Each structure stands twice: as structure tokens, then as C-alpha cells.
Coordinates of C-alpha atoms and ligand atoms in Angstrom, one line a residue:
M1 CA -17.9 -9.6 -49.6
R2 CA -16.0 -11.4 -46.8
T3 CA -12.7 -10.4 -45.1
Q4 CA -11.0 -11.2 -41.9
V5 CA -10.7 -7.7 -40.5
C6 CA -13.0 -4.8 -41.6
I7 CA -11.4 -1.5 -40.8
I8 CA -13.7 1.6 -40.6
G9 CA -11.6 4.8 -41.6
G10 CA -8.8 5.2 -44.1
G11 CA -6.7 7.7 -42.1
P12 CA -3.2 6.9 -40.9
S13 CA -4.2 4.3 -38.2
G14 CA -6.5 2.3 -40.5
L15 CA -4.0 2.3 -43.3
L16 CA -1.1 1.3 -41.1
L17 CA -3.0 -1.5 -39.4
A18 CA -4.1 -2.9 -42.8
Q19 CA -0.5 -2.8 -44.1
L20 CA 0.9 -4.6 -41.0
L21 CA -1.8 -7.3 -41.2
H22 CA -1.2 -7.8 -44.9
R23 CA 2.5 -8.6 -44.1
D24 CA 1.2 -11.4 -41.8
G25 CA -1.1 -12.7 -44.5
I26 CA -4.2 -11.4 -42.8
D27 CA -6.7 -9.7 -45.2
S28 CA -8.7 -6.6 -44.5
V29 CA -11.0 -4.1 -46.1
I30 CA -11.0 -0.4 -45.4
L31 CA -14.2 1.6 -45.6
E32 CA -13.5 5.4 -45.8
R33 CA -16.2 8.0 -45.8
R34 CA -14.3 10.7 -47.8
E35 CA -12.7 10.8 -51.2
R36 CA -9.0 9.8 -51.2
A37 CA -8.0 13.3 -52.4
H38 CA -9.6 14.8 -49.3
V39 CA -7.8 12.4 -46.9
L40 CA -4.5 13.2 -48.7
G41 CA -5.1 17.0 -48.5
R42 CA -5.3 17.2 -44.7
I43 CA -2.5 19.1 -43.0
R44 CA -2.1 17.7 -39.5
A45 CA 0.7 16.3 -37.5
G46 CA 4.4 16.9 -38.0
V47 CA 6.4 15.0 -35.5
L48 CA 7.0 11.2 -35.3
E49 CA 8.3 9.5 -32.2
Q50 CA 11.0 6.9 -32.6
G51 CA 8.4 4.1 -32.0
S52 CA 6.3 5.4 -34.9
V53 CA 9.3 5.6 -37.1
D54 CA 10.2 2.0 -36.2
L55 CA 6.6 0.8 -36.9
L56 CA 6.6 2.5 -40.3
R57 CA 9.9 0.9 -41.1
R58 CA 8.6 -2.5 -40.0
A59 CA 5.7 -2.0 -42.5
S60 CA 8.4 -1.2 -45.2
L61 CA 7.4 2.4 -45.3
G62 CA 10.6 4.0 -44.2
E63 CA 12.3 4.7 -47.5
R64 CA 11.0 8.2 -48.4
M65 CA 10.7 9.1 -44.7
E66 CA 14.5 8.4 -44.2
R67 CA 15.3 10.5 -47.3
E68 CA 13.0 13.5 -46.8
G69 CA 12.4 13.5 -43.0
F70 CA 14.5 15.5 -40.5
H71 CA 15.9 14.1 -37.3
H72 CA 15.5 16.5 -34.5
S73 CA 17.7 15.9 -31.4
G74 CA 16.1 18.7 -29.4
T75 CA 13.5 21.5 -29.2
Y76 CA 13.4 25.1 -28.0
L77 CA 11.1 26.3 -25.3
A78 CA 10.6 30.0 -24.7
A79 CA 9.1 32.3 -22.1
A80 CA 8.6 36.0 -22.5
N81 CA 10.6 36.2 -25.8
R82 CA 13.7 34.3 -24.5
G83 CA 14.4 30.7 -25.6
F84 CA 16.4 27.8 -24.4
R85 CA 17.0 24.3 -25.7
I86 CA 16.1 20.8 -24.4
D87 CA 18.6 18.3 -25.8
F88 CA 16.7 15.0 -26.2
E89 CA 19.8 13.2 -27.4
A90 CA 21.8 14.3 -24.4
R91 CA 19.0 13.7 -21.9
V92 CA 17.5 10.4 -23.1
G93 CA 19.6 9.3 -26.1
K94 CA 16.8 9.5 -28.6
S95 CA 15.4 11.9 -31.2
V96 CA 12.2 12.5 -33.1
M97 CA 11.5 12.6 -36.9
V98 CA 9.9 15.6 -38.5
Y99 CA 7.9 14.1 -41.4
G100 CA 4.3 15.3 -42.0
Q101 CA 1.2 13.2 -41.5
T102 CA 0.3 14.2 -45.1
E103 CA 3.4 12.4 -46.4
V104 CA 2.9 9.4 -44.0
T105 CA -0.6 9.0 -45.4
R106 CA 0.6 9.3 -49.0
D107 CA 3.2 6.6 -48.4
L108 CA 0.6 4.4 -46.7
Y109 CA -1.9 4.7 -49.7
A110 CA 0.9 3.9 -52.1
A111 CA 1.8 0.8 -50.1
R112 CA -1.8 -0.3 -49.9
D113 CA -2.1 0.1 -53.7
A114 CA 1.1 -1.8 -54.4
A115 CA -0.1 -4.7 -52.2
G116 CA -3.5 -4.7 -54.0
G117 CA -5.2 -3.8 -50.7
I118 CA -8.9 -2.9 -50.8
V119 CA -9.7 0.7 -49.7
I120 CA -13.2 1.7 -50.5
D121 CA -13.6 5.5 -50.4
R122 CA -16.8 7.5 -50.5
A123 CA -18.4 4.7 -48.4
E124 CA -21.6 6.3 -46.9
R125 CA -23.7 5.2 -43.9
V126 CA -21.1 2.8 -42.7
T127 CA -22.9 0.7 -40.0
P128 CA -21.4 -2.2 -38.0
W129 CA -23.7 -5.1 -37.1
G130 CA -23.5 -8.1 -34.6
L131 CA -20.5 -6.8 -32.7
D132 CA -21.5 -8.9 -29.7
S133 CA -21.8 -12.0 -31.8
N134 CA -19.2 -14.3 -33.5
A135 CA -20.2 -13.1 -36.9
P136 CA -20.1 -9.3 -37.2
S137 CA -20.5 -7.4 -40.4
V138 CA -20.4 -3.9 -41.7
T139 CA -22.8 -2.4 -44.3
Y140 CA -22.2 0.7 -46.3
V141 CA -23.7 2.6 -49.3
R142 CA -21.7 3.5 -52.3
D143 CA -23.2 5.2 -55.4
G144 CA -26.7 4.6 -54.0
R145 CA -26.2 0.8 -53.6
E146 CA -25.9 -1.0 -50.2
H147 CA -23.1 -3.5 -49.7
R148 CA -22.2 -5.8 -46.7
V149 CA -18.7 -6.9 -45.5
A150 CA -18.8 -10.0 -43.4
C151 CA -15.7 -10.3 -41.1
D152 CA -14.2 -11.7 -37.9
F153 CA -13.4 -8.3 -36.3
V154 CA -14.5 -4.7 -36.8
I155 CA -11.8 -2.0 -36.2
G156 CA -12.9 1.6 -35.5
C157 CA -10.1 3.8 -37.0
D158 CA -12.7 6.5 -37.9
G159 CA -11.5 9.4 -35.8
F160 CA -13.2 11.4 -33.2
H161 CA -16.4 12.0 -35.2
G162 CA -16.7 8.4 -36.5
V163 CA -19.5 5.9 -36.1
S164 CA -17.6 3.1 -34.2
R165 CA -17.5 4.5 -30.7
T166 CA -21.2 5.2 -30.8
C167 CA -21.8 1.4 -31.2
I168 CA -20.6 0.8 -27.6
P169 CA -23.7 0.7 -25.3
K170 CA -24.1 3.8 -23.1
D171 CA -23.9 1.8 -19.9
V172 CA -20.5 0.3 -20.9
L173 CA -18.8 3.4 -22.3
R174 CA -17.1 5.8 -19.9
E175 CA -15.9 9.2 -21.3
F176 CA -13.4 11.6 -19.8
E177 CA -13.0 15.1 -21.3
R178 CA -11.5 18.5 -21.0
V179 CA -12.3 21.2 -23.6
Y180 CA -9.8 24.0 -23.6
P181 CA -11.0 27.6 -23.9
F182 CA -8.9 28.5 -27.0
G183 CA -7.8 27.1 -30.4
W184 CA -4.7 27.1 -32.6
L185 CA -4.6 29.1 -35.8
G186 CA -2.2 27.2 -38.1
V187 CA -0.5 28.6 -41.2
L188 CA 1.5 26.8 -43.9
S189 CA 3.8 28.9 -46.0
E190 CA 6.4 28.3 -48.6
T191 CA 9.2 29.9 -46.7
P192 CA 12.3 28.6 -45.0
P193 CA 11.7 27.6 -41.3
V194 CA 12.8 30.2 -38.8
S195 CA 14.7 27.6 -36.8
H196 CA 16.3 24.3 -37.5
E197 CA 14.3 22.9 -34.5
L198 CA 10.8 23.6 -33.2
I199 CA 10.1 26.5 -30.9
Y200 CA 7.3 26.2 -28.3
A201 CA 6.7 29.7 -26.9
N202 CA 4.8 30.9 -23.8
H203 CA 3.9 34.5 -24.0
P204 CA 1.5 36.7 -22.0
R205 CA -0.3 37.3 -25.4
G206 CA -0.7 33.5 -25.8
F207 CA 1.1 30.4 -27.1
A208 CA 3.0 30.2 -30.4
L209 CA 4.7 27.3 -32.2
C210 CA 7.3 27.3 -35.0
S211 CA 7.4 24.1 -36.9
M212 CA 8.2 22.9 -40.4
R213 CA 7.7 20.4 -43.2
N214 CA 10.9 20.9 -45.2
D215 CA 13.6 23.4 -46.1
N216 CA 11.1 25.6 -47.9
L217 CA 7.8 24.8 -46.1
S218 CA 7.1 26.2 -42.7
R219 CA 4.2 25.5 -40.3
Y220 CA 3.4 28.0 -37.6
Y221 CA 0.7 28.3 -35.0
V222 CA -0.6 30.9 -32.6
Q223 CA -3.2 30.5 -29.9
V224 CA -6.4 32.3 -30.7
Q225 CA -9.9 32.7 -29.2
L226 CA -12.4 30.0 -30.1
S227 CA -14.7 32.6 -31.5
D228 CA -12.0 33.7 -34.1
R229 CA -12.4 32.7 -37.7
A230 CA -9.4 31.8 -39.9
E231 CA -10.8 34.2 -42.7
G232 CA -10.7 37.0 -40.1
W233 CA -6.9 36.7 -39.8
T234 CA -5.0 38.3 -42.6
D235 CA -1.5 37.0 -43.3
A236 CA -0.1 40.3 -42.1
A237 CA -2.0 40.1 -38.8
F238 CA -0.8 36.5 -38.3
W239 CA 2.9 37.2 -38.9
D240 CA 2.7 40.3 -36.6
E241 CA 1.2 38.2 -33.8
L242 CA 3.7 35.4 -34.3
K243 CA 6.6 37.8 -34.1
R244 CA 5.4 39.3 -30.9
R245 CA 5.3 35.9 -29.1
I246 CA 8.5 34.2 -30.2
P247 CA 12.1 34.9 -29.0
E248 CA 13.4 38.2 -30.4
D249 CA 16.3 36.7 -32.4
A250 CA 13.8 34.3 -34.1
A251 CA 11.4 37.2 -34.8
D252 CA 14.2 39.2 -36.4
R253 CA 15.1 36.2 -38.6
L254 CA 11.5 35.2 -39.6
I255 CA 10.9 35.1 -43.3
T256 CA 7.2 35.7 -44.1
G257 CA 5.2 34.9 -47.2
P258 CA 1.7 34.2 -48.4
S259 CA -0.1 31.5 -46.5
I260 CA -1.0 28.4 -48.6
E261 CA -3.2 27.0 -45.8
K262 CA -4.8 28.6 -42.8
S263 CA -7.2 26.9 -40.4
I264 CA -8.3 26.9 -36.7
A265 CA -8.3 23.7 -34.6
P266 CA -10.0 23.5 -31.2
L267 CA -8.0 21.9 -28.4
R268 CA -9.5 18.9 -26.4
S269 CA -8.4 16.1 -24.1
Y270 CA -10.7 13.1 -24.4
V271 CA -10.5 9.4 -23.5
A272 CA -13.2 6.6 -24.1
E273 CA -13.0 3.5 -22.0
P274 CA -13.0 0.6 -22.8
M275 CA -11.4 0.5 -26.2
R276 CA -12.9 -2.9 -27.0
W277 CA -16.5 -4.1 -27.0
G278 CA -17.2 -7.6 -28.3
R279 CA -15.7 -7.8 -31.8
L280 CA -15.2 -4.1 -32.0
F281 CA -11.8 -2.5 -31.3
L282 CA -11.2 1.3 -31.2
V283 CA -7.9 2.7 -32.4
G284 CA -6.5 6.3 -32.5
D285 CA -8.7 9.4 -32.5
A286 CA -11.8 7.2 -32.4
A287 CA -10.9 6.5 -28.8
H288 CA -8.9 9.5 -27.6
I289 CA -7.9 13.0 -28.4
V290 CA -5.0 15.0 -27.1
P291 CA -4.3 18.7 -27.5
P292 CA -1.5 19.0 -30.1
T293 CA 1.0 20.7 -27.8
G294 CA 2.9 17.5 -27.1
A295 CA 2.7 16.2 -30.7
K296 CA 1.2 13.0 -29.5
G297 CA -2.1 12.4 -31.4
L298 CA -0.7 10.5 -34.4
N299 CA 1.9 8.7 -32.3
L300 CA -0.7 7.5 -29.9
A301 CA -2.8 6.2 -32.8
F302 CA 0.3 4.3 -34.0
S303 CA 1.0 2.7 -30.5
D304 CA -2.6 1.5 -30.5
V305 CA -2.0 0.0 -33.9
H306 CA 1.1 -1.7 -32.6
Y307 CA -0.8 -3.4 -29.7
L308 CA -3.8 -4.4 -31.8
H309 CA -1.7 -5.7 -34.7
A310 CA 0.3 -7.9 -32.2
G311 CA -2.9 -9.2 -30.7
L312 CA -4.6 -10.0 -34.1
A313 CA -1.4 -11.6 -35.4
A314 CA -1.2 -14.0 -32.4
H315 CA -5.0 -14.8 -32.8
Y316 CA -4.6 -15.8 -36.4
R317 CA -1.2 -17.4 -36.1
D318 CA -1.4 -19.3 -32.8
G319 CA -5.1 -19.1 -31.8
D320 CA -3.8 -17.1 -28.8
D321 CA -6.4 -14.4 -27.7
D322 CA -4.4 -13.0 -24.8
G323 CA -3.2 -9.9 -26.9
I324 CA -6.7 -9.0 -28.1
D325 CA -8.2 -9.6 -24.7
R326 CA -5.6 -7.3 -23.1
Y327 CA -5.7 -4.7 -25.9
S328 CA -7.9 -2.2 -24.2
H329 CA -6.0 -2.3 -20.9
R330 CA -2.5 -2.1 -22.5
A331 CA -3.4 0.7 -24.9
L332 CA -5.2 2.7 -22.2
A333 CA -2.2 2.5 -19.9
R334 CA -0.1 4.3 -22.5
V335 CA -2.9 6.6 -23.6
W336 CA -3.4 8.1 -20.1
K337 CA 0.4 8.8 -19.7
C338 CA 0.3 10.7 -23.1
E339 CA -2.9 12.5 -22.1
R340 CA -1.1 13.7 -18.9
F341 CA 1.9 14.9 -20.9
S342 CA -0.2 16.7 -23.5
W343 CA -2.3 18.3 -20.8
S344 CA 0.8 19.5 -18.8
M345 CA 2.5 21.0 -21.9
T346 CA -0.8 22.7 -22.8
T347 CA -1.2 24.1 -19.3
M348 CA 2.4 25.2 -19.1
L349 CA 2.4 27.0 -22.4
H350 CA -1.0 28.6 -23.0
R351 CA -2.7 31.7 -21.7
F352 CA -6.0 30.8 -20.1
P353 CA -8.8 33.4 -20.1
D354 CA -9.0 33.7 -16.3
Q355 CA -5.2 33.6 -15.8
S356 CA -4.0 35.8 -13.0
P357 CA -0.5 37.3 -12.7
F358 CA 0.1 34.6 -10.2
D359 CA -0.7 31.9 -12.7
Q360 CA 1.5 33.6 -15.3
R361 CA 4.4 33.5 -12.8
M362 CA 3.8 29.8 -12.1
Q363 CA 4.2 29.1 -15.8
E364 CA 7.3 31.2 -16.1
S365 CA 8.9 29.5 -13.0
E366 CA 8.1 26.1 -14.4
L367 CA 9.9 27.1 -17.6
A368 CA 12.8 28.6 -15.6
W369 CA 13.1 25.3 -13.7
L370 CA 13.1 23.4 -17.0
E371 CA 15.9 25.7 -18.3
T372 CA 18.3 24.8 -15.4
S373 CA 17.2 21.3 -14.1
V374 CA 18.6 18.2 -15.8
A375 CA 16.0 16.1 -14.0
A376 CA 13.1 18.3 -15.4
Q377 CA 14.6 18.3 -18.9
T378 CA 14.9 14.5 -18.7
A379 CA 11.3 14.1 -17.8
L380 CA 10.1 16.3 -20.6
A381 CA 12.5 14.6 -23.1
E382 CA 11.4 11.1 -22.1
N383 CA 7.8 12.0 -22.8
Y384 CA 8.4 14.0 -26.0
V385 CA 10.5 11.4 -27.8
G386 CA 7.8 8.8 -26.8
L387 CA 7.3 6.5 -23.9
P388 CA 8.1 2.8 -24.6
Y389 CA 5.4 0.5 -26.0
Ligands
RFL1 P1 -8.1 10.4 -38.5 O1 -6.8 10.9 -39.1 O2 -9.1 11.3 -38.1 O3 -8.7 9.4 -39.6 C1 -10.0 8.9 -39.5 C2 -10.6 8.5 -40.8 O4 -11.9 8.0 -40.7 C3 -12.8 8.5 -41.6 N1 -14.2 8.4 -41.1 C4 -15.0 7.5 -41.5 N2 -15.0 6.6 -42.5 C5 -16.1 5.8 -42.7 N3 -17.2 5.9 -42.0 C6 -17.4 6.9 -41.0 N4 -18.5 7.1 -40.4 C7 -16.2 7.7 -40.8 N5 -16.0 8.8 -39.9 C8 -14.8 9.2 -40.1 C9 -12.3 10.0 -41.8 O5 -12.7 10.6 -43.0 C10 -10.8 9.8 -41.7 O6 -10.2 9.6 -43.0 O7 -7.8 9.4 -37.3 P2 -6.5 8.4 -37.0 O8 -6.2 7.6 -38.2 O9 -6.8 7.8 -35.7 O10 -5.3 9.4 -36.9 C11 -5.2 10.4 -35.8 C12 -4.4 11.6 -36.3 O11 -4.9 12.1 -37.5 C13 -4.4 12.7 -35.2 O12 -4.2 12.1 -33.9 C14 -3.2 13.7 -35.4 O13 -3.5 14.4 -36.6 C15 -3.2 14.7 -34.3 N6 -2.1 15.8 -34.4 C16 -0.8 15.5 -34.2 N7 -0.4 14.3 -33.8 C17 0.9 14.0 -33.6 O14 1.3 12.8 -33.3 N8 1.9 14.9 -33.8 C18 1.6 16.2 -34.2 O15 2.5 17.0 -34.4 C19 0.2 16.5 -34.3 N9 -0.2 17.8 -34.7 C20 -2.5 17.0 -34.8 C21 -1.5 18.0 -34.9 C22 -3.8 17.4 -35.1 C23 -4.2 18.6 -35.5 N10 -5.5 18.9 -35.9 C24 -5.9 19.6 -37.0 C25 -6.6 18.2 -35.2 C26 -1.8 19.3 -35.3 C27 -3.1 19.7 -35.6 C28 -3.4 21.1 -36.0
PHB2 C1 3.2 20.5 -36.6 O1 4.3 20.6 -37.3 O2 2.1 20.6 -37.2 C2 3.2 20.3 -35.2 C3 4.4 20.1 -34.5 C4 4.5 20.0 -33.1 C5 3.3 20.0 -32.4 C6 2.1 20.2 -33.1 C7 2.1 20.3 -34.5 O3 3.3 19.9 -31.1

């Protein structure tokens, strides 16, 4: 088979890139390792920046998001069981959209199907070839048979554990990493959200987050030890712990119920440089990971898609390679700013194992400063709603 752009990974970044390219008349094939039902079953991000919303609209994917998503014009931060609000609209004139990654992915698959796009799931042993030549290709095995896709470009949208990044020679690839000494235990429950906006809580017992998917679907997280297992946490233990860490009025209001999903995610900051090698381009989690505290992972994947789509469109339309040549540099400039924000939110809000009473006071005074300083609130709001592309 031959295509112009071969995309490895059928997560949100691979699907969105394919959809944007399709609108420019550029054809692509997506190779996805898992079954589609598995990809659609993942519970991940919940918050979309304005730039991500605009990009989805540009790909004609805005309709259900507009109907079912929630505009949030602010968020609550809390320290020691007392909360205060940061008003994004007042500080920077922008808001965010609460619309789950699961729904975004479902909309993207529906759009690919409607456009007759090729998404090959259960593609095993996906292997790129000739990335430093003008004629790359990708082989894969499906139902025991090997296939080859010849293409102009290979795009690695295959997440942190994908194959693409490993194709960049060791003496070219530079990796930067911080692994945090804790994880997030996340619970999804069919209960009304405790608050109409998110609550990010610092507490001496550890971080907690109250988020949501819709009027009767809540998403909550508590910081846990990396050695904890989700099965080891009963629902009752989870709700007790959450209540201890959030503001008292929210704890009093909290409606609890059985969990319908419970899992533990480790926290990591990671960047791979460069994001391009020969005919290979890395996008999203394949190139960088942020801890979820700033709600940046999916949004960062989408800003990569924006830069790469613009570069590929100019290549095919005008024979202009400036955009693809500058892709890695432009994407990384934004990646590092979002890495910094996600790291700083994580550092401000979590309890670290060796944290001293001094460190705890430092966190509390940073939050106290945020509560009263318009300048500090503006800086946080500018990053949270999304830096410009
Ligand atoms: P994905 O979603 O990991 O998709 C990669 C796809 O590639 C496939 N794949 C392969 N296919 C073929 N061959 C191979 N060798 C392959 N290896 C892998 C995989 O099966 C998969 O389908 O990467 P992508 O598209 O770059 O998207 C990134 C986002 O998924 C990620 O950044 C976010 O989920 C992060 N994240 C959040 N981001 C936000 O912007 N806002 C949030 O509120 C937010 N909350 C979160 C999060 C991530 C979390 N977890 C579980 C890590 C909350 C959590 C708890
Ligand atoms: C979520 O709703 O899953 C969510 C929201 C905000 C975050 C992380 C996760 O910072």
C-alpha cells in the first residue's frame, strides 16, 4: 500500500492529524496497535485549552463538544482545607472547556470513518524503515501476515511507550526526565460533581483534585504512594481520604457512590529532543510527558499537531519545507514552557516524601500569594488556559 503520510498510533494526536490532513487533500494511513474498543475505553484527560477547542472546530469536530462540553471560566485552589478561586476570564479573558479525552477520541474516530479514512487497528510489530532516505516505509503484521506501507513521511503519534522514538539514533536523541515519587489514584463515579469548577487541593496528607465529565459523572484524584495498588483502595477508603484533603464546605457537599473506574497513574516529566529525525516526526506523548497537574498533556499533543499539520500542508501545497524544517524547534519551544508550568503546579500542590515543615510552609505561602496577588493569578491563568501557538 502507498500513502503520503503514515501515522503510527491511533490516539487523539494521530487521529486529529489525519483529519486535518484529509481536509487539505493529503492522504494518510494510521497504524494502531490496540483494538479500537480499547482505545475508546481509556479514561484520561478532561480539560481542553482554547487552542485545542479551536483546532477541533477547524477539523469540523466541534458540534458535540459545543453541546455537551462545559466552559469553565475559573478554577479553585485550596490549601489546608480552605479554597479560593482564580478567575481566568477576569485575569486573561479566556476560559477552558471540560470535555473528556474519551469523547474527543470518539468524535475523531467517527470523523475518520465518515471521511473513509484508513485506521488499521491490531497492527502488530509496527516497524519504520528508511527514515533517513527519501523513500521511507512502515511494516506491520496483522492476523499473522506482514504488510508494508510506502510513504513520504512517518509520524510517531504512538505515545510514551511507542516504537517511533526508539528509531532515533542514540547519539542524536537527548532525553530529559524527572520521575515524581508518587502517583494519582483516579476514580470515576456516576455522581454529581462536588463543585461546578475544578478544585486543586494542597493538603499535608497529599494532593487531591475534584474534576468532572458531566452533570452526573465525576472524576476525582488523590495523591498516593507509588507502591499502592488500585485494588488495595476500597471505595470507602478513597472517599474518606478525598474528604480529608478538600475544603470543608466541599467535603460536606460531596456525594459519593460506587466507583466505575479506579486506576493509579505515575507522574513524570519527560522531553525528547529533537522531535524530528530524517523523515520521522514525533508528536504528543511520543516526544514528551507532563505530570497531569496542569492538564497539559493532551493540549500539548494538539499544539504539536497544529505545527506539524501547517508544515506538511505547506510542503504539499507550495513545496515550502520551512514549516517541517522548523517543526522540532517551534514545537519544543512551547513544550518546555508547558513542562515548566506542569512541574511548578505539581511542586506547589503535592506532598513530597522528604518534605520538611519548612517546605510545607513554602507551598502554603505560594498559595497565599496566589490568593491575593492579581499578578500571580494572571501568570497562572495565562498558562492554564494555554499559551498561544
Ligand atoms: P496516546 O493517547 O498515548 O496514544 C498513542 C497511541 O499509540 C498506540 N501505540 C502504537 N500503535 C502502533 N504501534 C506501536 N508500537 C504503538 N505503541 C503505542 C497506543 O495504543 C495509543 O492508541 O498519545 P497521544 O495521542 O500523543 O495523546 C496524548 C494524551 O493521551 C495524553 O497526553 C493525556 O491523556 C494526558 N493527560 C491529560 N492531558 C490534558 O491535556 N489534560 C488533562 O486533564 C489530562 N489529564 C492525562 C490526564 C493523562 C492521565 N494518564 C492516565 C496518563 C489524566 C491522567 C490520569
Ligand atoms: C481530569 O478531569 O481527568 C483532569 C482534570 C484536570 C487535571 C487532570 C485531570 O489537571
